[in-house]
Backbone atoms as SQL, in Angstrom:
CREATE TABLE atoms (id INTEGER PRIMARY KEY, chain TEXT, resi INTEGER, resn TEXT, atom TEXT, x REAL, y REAL, z REAL);
INSERT INTO atoms VALUES
  (1, 'A', 1, 'UNK', 'N', 0.846, -1.169, 0.000),
  (2, 'A', 1, 'UNK', 'CA', 0.000, 0.000, 0.000),
  (3, 'A', 1, 'UNK', 'C', 0.901, 1.244, 0.000),
  (4, 'A', 2, 'UNK', 'N', 0.450, 2.306, -0.643),
  (5, 'A', 2, 'UNK', 'CA', 1.245, 3.526, -0.705),
  (6, 'A', 2, 'UNK', 'C', 0.424, 4.709, -0.208),
  (7, 'A', 3, 'UNK', 'N', 1.060, 5.549, 0.558),
  (8, 'A', 3, 'UNK', 'CA', 0.449, 6.746, 1.111),
  (9, 'A', 3, 'UNK', 'C', 0.286, 7.765, -0.018),
  (10, 'A', 4, 'UNK', 'N', -0.911, 8.358, -0.201),
  (11, 'A', 4, 'UNK', 'CA', -1.149, 9.250, -1.349),
  (12, 'A', 4, 'UNK', 'C', -0.147, 10.405, -1.485),
  (13, 'A', 5, 'UNK', 'N', 0.220, 11.049, -0.395),
  (14, 'A', 5, 'UNK', 'CA', 1.169, 12.163, -0.488),
  (15, 'A', 5, 'UNK', 'C', 2.532, 11.660, -0.958),
  (16, 'A', 6, 'UNK', 'N', 2.948, 10.511, -0.462),
  (17, 'A', 6, 'UNK', 'CA', 4.212, 9.922, -0.892),
  (18, 'A', 6, 'UNK', 'C', 4.139, 9.554, -2.370),
  (19, 'A', 7, 'UNK', 'N', 3.033, 8.999, -2.805),
  (20, 'A', 7, 'UNK', 'CA', 2.851, 8.656, -4.213),
  (21, 'A', 7, 'UNK', 'C', 2.996, 9.887, -5.105),
  (22, 'A', 8, 'UNK', 'N', 2.364, 10.995, -4.703),
  (23, 'A', 8, 'UNK', 'CA', 2.457, 12.224, -5.514),
  (24, 'A', 8, 'UNK', 'C', 3.893, 12.728, -5.600),
  (25, 'A', 9, 'UNK', 'N', 4.625, 12.688, -4.490),
  (26, 'A', 9, 'UNK', 'CA', 6.018, 13.148, -4.518),
  (27, 'A', 9, 'UNK', 'C', 6.880, 12.215, -5.362),
  (28, 'A', 10, 'UNK', 'N', 6.620, 10.924, -5.277),
  (29, 'A', 10, 'UNK', 'CA', 7.384, 9.972, -6.084),
  (30, 'A', 10, 'UNK', 'C', 7.134, 10.165, -7.573),
  (31, 'A', 11, 'UNK', 'N', 5.889, 10.429, -7.954),
  (32, 'A', 11, 'UNK', 'CA', 5.620, 10.640, -9.381),
  (33, 'A', 11, 'UNK', 'C', 6.288, 11.918, -9.880),
  (34, 'A', 12, 'UNK', 'N', 6.431, 12.912, -9.013),
  (35, 'A', 12, 'UNK', 'CA', 7.168, 14.121, -9.403),
  (36, 'A', 12, 'UNK', 'C', 8.651, 13.817, -9.564),
  (37, 'A', 13, 'UNK', 'N', 9.195, 13.006, -8.670),
  (38, 'A', 13, 'UNK', 'CA', 10.632, 12.751, -8.641),
  (39, 'A', 13, 'UNK', 'C', 11.076, 11.689, -9.646),
  (40, 'A', 14, 'UNK', 'N', 10.382, 10.579, -9.723),
  (41, 'A', 14, 'UNK', 'CA', 10.836, 9.417, -10.501),
  (42, 'A', 14, 'UNK', 'C', 10.591, 9.568, -11.988),
  (43, 'A', 15, 'UNK', 'N', 11.277, 10.457, -12.604),
  (44, 'A', 15, 'UNK', 'CA', 11.194, 10.635, -14.057),
  (45, 'A', 15, 'UNK', 'C', 12.564, 10.248, -14.622),
  (46, 'A', 16, 'UNK', 'N', 12.819, 8.941, -14.696),
  (47, 'A', 16, 'UNK', 'CA', 14.091, 8.449, -15.195),
  (48, 'A', 16, 'UNK', 'C', 15.181, 8.427, -14.134),
  (49, 'A', 17, 'UNK', 'N', 14.816, 8.544, -12.850),
  (50, 'A', 17, 'UNK', 'CA', 15.798, 8.525, -11.763),
  (51, 'A', 17, 'UNK', 'C', 15.536, 7.331, -10.857),
  (52, 'A', 18, 'UNK', 'N', 16.565, 6.968, -10.086),
  (53, 'A', 18, 'UNK', 'CA', 16.365, 5.940, -9.074),
  (54, 'A', 18, 'UNK', 'C', 16.110, 6.615, -7.722),
  (55, 'A', 19, 'UNK', 'N', 15.882, 5.825, -6.702),
  (56, 'A', 19, 'UNK', 'CA', 15.510, 6.373, -5.394),
  (57, 'A', 19, 'UNK', 'C', 16.671, 6.941, -4.588),
  (58, 'A', 20, 'UNK', 'N', 17.900, 6.764, -5.046),
  (59, 'A', 20, 'UNK', 'CA', 19.048, 7.182, -4.247),
  (60, 'A', 20, 'UNK', 'C', 19.049, 8.677, -3.924),
  (61, 'A', 21, 'UNK', 'N', 18.496, 9.505, -4.778),
  (62, 'A', 21, 'UNK', 'CA', 18.481, 10.943, -4.521),
  (63, 'A', 21, 'UNK', 'C', 17.141, 11.479, -4.055),
  (64, 'A', 22, 'UNK', 'N', 16.206, 10.580, -3.725),
  (65, 'A', 22, 'UNK', 'CA', 14.856, 11.027, -3.383),
  (66, 'A', 22, 'UNK', 'C', 14.817, 11.867, -2.103),
  (67, 'A', 23, 'UNK', 'N', 15.448, 11.407, -1.029),
  (68, 'A', 23, 'UNK', 'CA', 15.390, 12.165, 0.228),
  (69, 'A', 23, 'UNK', 'C', 16.052, 13.537, 0.109),
  (70, 'A', 24, 'UNK', 'N', 17.231, 13.661, -0.515),
  (71, 'A', 24, 'UNK', 'CA', 17.787, 15.006, -0.708),
  (72, 'A', 24, 'UNK', 'C', 16.896, 15.897, -1.574),
  (73, 'A', 25, 'UNK', 'N', 16.263, 15.313, -2.589),
  (74, 'A', 25, 'UNK', 'CA', 15.332, 16.070, -3.436),
  (75, 'A', 25, 'UNK', 'C', 14.144, 16.545, -2.612),
  (76, 'A', 26, 'UNK', 'N', 13.602, 15.670, -1.790),
  (77, 'A', 26, 'UNK', 'CA', 12.454, 16.003, -0.960),
  (78, 'A', 26, 'UNK', 'C', 12.827, 17.033, 0.109),
  (79, 'A', 27, 'UNK', 'N', 14.049, 16.978, 0.596),
  (80, 'A', 27, 'UNK', 'CA', 14.510, 17.916, 1.627),
  (81, 'A', 27, 'UNK', 'C', 14.425, 19.366, 1.158),
  (82, 'A', 28, 'UNK', 'N', 14.653, 19.595, -0.106),
  (83, 'A', 28, 'UNK', 'CA', 14.601, 20.948, -0.663),
  (84, 'A', 28, 'UNK', 'C', 13.205, 21.557, -0.515),
  (85, 'A', 29, 'UNK', 'N', 12.166, 20.725, -0.538),
  (86, 'A', 29, 'UNK', 'CA', 10.796, 21.235, -0.440),
  (87, 'A', 29, 'UNK', 'C', 10.432, 21.691, 0.971),
  (88, 'A', 30, 'UNK', 'N', 11.140, 21.145, 1.986),
  (89, 'A', 30, 'UNK', 'CA', 10.915, 21.510, 3.395),
  (90, 'A', 30, 'UNK', 'C', 9.441, 21.407, 3.790),
  (91, 'A', 31, 'UNK', 'N', 8.790, 20.332, 3.388),
  (92, 'A', 31, 'UNK', 'CA', 7.379, 20.117, 3.724),
  (93, 'A', 31, 'UNK', 'C', 7.250, 19.787, 5.203),
  (94, 'A', 32, 'UNK', 'N', 6.551, 20.638, 5.926),
  (95, 'A', 32, 'UNK', 'CA', 6.393, 20.447, 7.362),
  (96, 'A', 32, 'UNK', 'C', 5.380, 19.360, 7.680),
  (97, 'A', 33, 'UNK', 'N', 5.698, 18.628, 8.729),
  (98, 'A', 33, 'UNK', 'CA', 4.833, 17.564, 9.226),
  (99, 'A', 33, 'UNK', 'C', 4.783, 17.698, 10.742),
  (100, 'A', 34, 'UNK', 'N', 3.582, 17.615, 11.291),
  (101, 'A', 34, 'UNK', 'CA', 3.413, 17.598, 12.738),
  (102, 'A', 34, 'UNK', 'C', 3.315, 16.149, 13.171),
  (103, 'A', 35, 'UNK', 'N', 4.242, 15.733, 14.026),
  (104, 'A', 35, 'UNK', 'CA', 4.252, 14.385, 14.572),
  (105, 'A', 35, 'UNK', 'C', 3.383, 14.413, 15.829),
  (106, 'A', 36, 'UNK', 'N', 2.186, 13.866, 15.750),
  (107, 'A', 36, 'UNK', 'CA', 1.221, 13.973, 16.846),
  (108, 'A', 36, 'UNK', 'C', 1.686, 13.332, 18.159),
  (109, 'A', 37, 'UNK', 'N', 2.287, 12.136, 18.161),
  (110, 'A', 37, 'UNK', 'CA', 2.701, 11.556, 19.435),
  (111, 'A', 37, 'UNK', 'C', 3.727, 12.409, 20.200),
  (112, 'A', 38, 'UNK', 'N', 4.595, 13.097, 19.465),
  (113, 'A', 38, 'UNK', 'CA', 5.609, 13.917, 20.133),
  (114, 'A', 38, 'UNK', 'C', 5.240, 15.396, 20.173),
  (115, 'A', 39, 'UNK', 'N', 4.221, 15.779, 19.395),
  (116, 'A', 39, 'UNK', 'CA', 3.799, 17.176, 19.194),
  (117, 'A', 39, 'UNK', 'C', 4.944, 18.051, 18.703),
  (118, 'A', 40, 'UNK', 'N', 5.836, 17.469, 17.937),
  (119, 'A', 40, 'UNK', 'CA', 6.955, 18.197, 17.349),
  (120, 'A', 40, 'UNK', 'C', 6.772, 18.314, 15.841),
  (121, 'A', 41, 'UNK', 'N', 7.234, 19.431, 15.299),
  (122, 'A', 41, 'UNK', 'CA', 7.264, 19.598, 13.856),
  (123, 'A', 41, 'UNK', 'C', 8.551, 19.004, 13.321),
  (124, 'A', 42, 'UNK', 'N', 8.438, 18.397, 12.169),
  (125, 'A', 42, 'UNK', 'CA', 9.583, 17.868, 11.461),
  (126, 'A', 42, 'UNK', 'C', 9.315, 18.078, 9.977),
  (127, 'A', 43, 'UNK', 'N', 10.068, 17.421, 9.125),
  (128, 'A', 43, 'UNK', 'CA', 9.873, 17.536, 7.684),
  (129, 'A', 43, 'UNK', 'C', 9.600, 16.157, 7.102),
  (130, 'A', 44, 'UNK', 'N', 8.934, 16.152, 5.968),
  (131, 'A', 44, 'UNK', 'CA', 8.489, 14.903, 5.342),
  (132, 'A', 44, 'UNK', 'C', 9.636, 13.917, 5.170),
  (133, 'A', 45, 'UNK', 'N', 10.789, 14.386, 4.715),
  (134, 'A', 45, 'UNK', 'CA', 11.911, 13.468, 4.483),
  (135, 'A', 45, 'UNK', 'C', 12.402, 12.820, 5.776),
  (136, 'A', 46, 'UNK', 'N', 12.110, 13.438, 6.918),
  (137, 'A', 46, 'UNK', 'CA', 12.557, 12.902, 8.206),
  (138, 'A', 46, 'UNK', 'C', 11.704, 11.741, 8.711),
  (139, 'A', 47, 'UNK', 'N', 10.563, 11.496, 8.098),
  (140, 'A', 47, 'UNK', 'CA', 9.705, 10.392, 8.534),
  (141, 'A', 47, 'UNK', 'C', 9.724, 9.237, 7.528),
  (142, 'A', 48, 'UNK', 'N', 10.667, 9.290, 6.569),
  (143, 'A', 48, 'UNK', 'CA', 10.789, 8.252, 5.549),
  (144, 'A', 48, 'UNK', 'C', 12.114, 7.525, 5.666),
  (145, 'A', 49, 'UNK', 'N', 12.106, 6.249, 5.325),
  (146, 'A', 49, 'UNK', 'CA', 13.327, 5.461, 5.180),
  (147, 'A', 49, 'UNK', 'C', 13.397, 4.990, 3.735),
  (148, 'A', 50, 'UNK', 'N', 14.562, 5.135, 3.115),
  (149, 'A', 50, 'UNK', 'CA', 14.779, 4.634, 1.759),
  (150, 'A', 50, 'UNK', 'C', 15.922, 3.640, 1.811),
  (151, 'A', 51, 'UNK', 'N', 15.657, 2.426, 1.336),
  (152, 'A', 51, 'UNK', 'CA', 16.688, 1.396, 1.246),
  (153, 'A', 51, 'UNK', 'C', 16.530, 0.703, -0.093),
  (154, 'A', 52, 'UNK', 'N', 17.562, 0.819, -0.921),
  (155, 'A', 52, 'UNK', 'CA', 17.551, 0.263, -2.287),
  (156, 'A', 52, 'UNK', 'C', 16.348, 0.812, -3.047),
  (157, 'A', 53, 'UNK', 'N', 15.394, -0.038, -3.392),
  (158, 'A', 53, 'UNK', 'CA', 14.221, 0.440, -4.137),
  (159, 'A', 53, 'UNK', 'C', 12.946, 0.365, -3.286),
  (160, 'A', 54, 'UNK', 'N', 13.109, 0.528, -1.971),
  (161, 'A', 54, 'UNK', 'CA', 11.979, 0.469, -1.043),
  (162, 'A', 54, 'UNK', 'C', 11.920, 1.739, -0.213),
  (163, 'A', 55, 'UNK', 'N', 10.720, 2.286, -0.084),
  (164, 'A', 55, 'UNK', 'CA', 10.492, 3.461, 0.766),
  (165, 'A', 55, 'UNK', 'C', 9.496, 3.071, 1.835),
  (166, 'A', 56, 'UNK', 'N', 9.796, 3.481, 3.064),
  (167, 'A', 56, 'UNK', 'CA', 8.909, 3.161, 4.179),
  (168, 'A', 56, 'UNK', 'C', 8.588, 4.436, 4.944),
  (169, 'A', 57, 'UNK', 'N', 7.305, 4.641, 5.214),
  (170, 'A', 57, 'UNK', 'CA', 6.848, 5.713, 6.091),
  (171, 'A', 57, 'UNK', 'C', 6.933, 5.154, 7.503),
  (172, 'A', 58, 'UNK', 'N', 7.831, 5.710, 8.336),
  (173, 'A', 58, 'UNK', 'CA', 8.065, 5.157, 9.674),
  (174, 'A', 58, 'UNK', 'C', 6.861, 5.273, 10.605),
  (175, 'A', 59, 'UNK', 'N', 6.304, 6.465, 10.844),
  (176, 'A', 59, 'UNK', 'CA', 5.116, 6.524, 11.708),
  (177, 'A', 59, 'UNK', 'C', 3.878, 6.063, 10.945),
  (178, 'A', 60, 'UNK', 'N', 2.864, 5.736, 11.685),
  (179, 'A', 60, 'UNK', 'CA', 1.589, 5.432, 11.037),
  (180, 'A', 60, 'UNK', 'C', 1.013, 6.737, 10.485),
  (181, 'A', 61, 'UNK', 'N', 0.335, 6.685, 9.346),
  (182, 'A', 61, 'UNK', 'CA', -0.192, 7.911, 8.728),
  (183, 'A', 61, 'UNK', 'C', -1.094, 8.717, 9.659),
  (184, 'A', 62, 'UNK', 'N', -1.854, 8.043, 10.511),
  (185, 'A', 62, 'UNK', 'CA', -2.758, 8.762, 11.402),
  (186, 'A', 62, 'UNK', 'C', -2.025, 9.509, 12.514),
  (187, 'A', 63, 'UNK', 'N', -0.716, 9.313, 12.624),
  (188, 'A', 63, 'UNK', 'CA', 0.087, 10.025, 13.613),
  (189, 'A', 63, 'UNK', 'C', 0.699, 11.311, 13.051),
  (190, 'A', 64, 'UNK', 'N', 0.408, 11.617, 11.791),
  (191, 'A', 64, 'UNK', 'CA', 1.020, 12.768, 11.129),
  (192, 'A', 64, 'UNK', 'C', -0.027, 13.751, 10.633),
  (193, 'A', 65, 'UNK', 'N', 0.314, 15.031, 10.726),
  (194, 'A', 65, 'UNK', 'CA', -0.498, 16.090, 10.121),
  (195, 'A', 65, 'UNK', 'C', 0.427, 16.834, 9.173),
  (196, 'A', 66, 'UNK', 'N', 0.076, 16.825, 7.894),
  (197, 'A', 66, 'UNK', 'CA', 0.891, 17.505, 6.896),
  (198, 'A', 66, 'UNK', 'C', 0.443, 18.951, 6.782),
  (199, 'A', 67, 'UNK', 'N', 1.401, 19.858, 6.854),
  (200, 'A', 67, 'UNK', 'CA', 1.116, 21.288, 6.767),
  (201, 'A', 67, 'UNK', 'C', 1.311, 21.705, 5.321),
  (202, 'A', 68, 'UNK', 'N', 0.258, 22.155, 4.706),
  (203, 'A', 68, 'UNK', 'CA', 0.332, 22.582, 3.316),
  (204, 'A', 68, 'UNK', 'C', 1.180, 23.841, 3.202),
  (205, 'A', 69, 'UNK', 'N', 1.984, 23.895, 2.169),
  (206, 'A', 69, 'UNK', 'CA', 2.778, 25.103, 1.911),
  (207, 'A', 69, 'UNK', 'C', 1.864, 26.283, 1.635),
  (208, 'A', 70, 'UNK', 'N', 0.653, 25.992, 1.198),
  (209, 'A', 70, 'UNK', 'CA', -0.318, 27.051, 0.921),
  (210, 'A', 70, 'UNK', 'C', -0.975, 27.559, 2.200),
  (211, 'A', 71, 'UNK', 'N', -0.824, 26.816, 3.299),
  (212, 'A', 71, 'UNK', 'CA', -1.469, 27.188, 4.554),
  (213, 'A', 71, 'UNK', 'C', -0.407, 27.580, 5.574),
  (214, 'A', 72, 'UNK', 'N', 0.074, 28.767, 5.495),
  (215, 'A', 72, 'UNK', 'CA', 1.059, 29.236, 6.467),
  (216, 'A', 72, 'UNK', 'C', 0.436, 30.243, 7.427),
  (217, 'A', 73, 'UNK', 'N', -0.864, 30.441, 7.329),
  (218, 'A', 73, 'UNK', 'CA', -1.577, 31.362, 8.201),
  (219, 'A', 73, 'UNK', 'C', -1.950, 30.658, 9.505),
  (220, 'A', 74, 'UNK', 'N', -1.643, 31.269, 10.647),
  (221, 'A', 74, 'UNK', 'CA', -2.013, 30.674, 11.925),
  (222, 'A', 74, 'UNK', 'C', -3.520, 30.728, 12.153),
  (223, 'A', 75, 'UNK', 'N', -4.220, 31.582, 11.424),
  (224, 'A', 75, 'UNK', 'CA', -5.695, 31.600, 11.513),
  (225, 'A', 75, 'UNK', 'C', -6.267, 30.340, 10.898),
  (226, 'A', 76, 'UNK', 'N', -5.689, 29.893, 9.780),
  (227, 'A', 76, 'UNK', 'CA', -6.159, 28.682, 9.111),
  (228, 'A', 76, 'UNK', 'C', -5.590, 27.418, 9.756),
  (229, 'A', 77, 'UNK', 'N', -4.385, 27.526, 10.305),
  (230, 'A', 77, 'UNK', 'CA', -3.714, 26.386, 10.929),
  (231, 'A', 77, 'UNK', 'C', -3.145, 26.821, 12.280),
  (232, 'A', 78, 'UNK', 'N', -3.959, 26.842, 13.327),
  (233, 'A', 78, 'UNK', 'CA', -3.512, 27.376, 14.622),
  (234, 'A', 78, 'UNK', 'C', -2.319, 26.659, 15.223),
  (235, 'A', 79, 'UNK', 'N', -2.077, 25.406, 14.854),
  (236, 'A', 79, 'UNK', 'CA', -0.935, 24.692, 15.414),
  (237, 'A', 79, 'UNK', 'C', 0.398, 25.280, 14.945),
  (238, 'A', 80, 'UNK', 'N', 0.398, 26.108, 13.890),
  (239, 'A', 80, 'UNK', 'CA', 1.634, 26.735, 13.425),
  (240, 'A', 80, 'UNK', 'C', 2.156, 27.765, 14.408),
  (241, 'A', 81, 'UNK', 'N', 1.297, 28.254, 15.285),
  (242, 'A', 81, 'UNK', 'CA', 1.698, 29.251, 16.274),
  (243, 'A', 81, 'UNK', 'C', 2.459, 28.611, 17.431),
  (244, 'A', 82, 'UNK', 'N', 2.488, 27.277, 17.483),
  (245, 'A', 82, 'UNK', 'CA', 3.139, 26.558, 18.584),
  (246, 'A', 82, 'UNK', 'C', 4.638, 26.714, 18.489);
């Protein structure tokens, strides 16, 4: 099974490339993720493991809140004020 957000990023990245550069490529986007169990913000690439041709989302999807780059307003996303 594949997580929809991960699938979208992979389709953007995998255009004749292998997975070896995926995490550095994803790091440039700086997509924020709220890790609910720890209540800490991190970035999407920090919750993924890449080994050979396998990608694994370490936390369960329900433990993550993805912060849209389009939503940087604390009125729309009050957790950003934390």
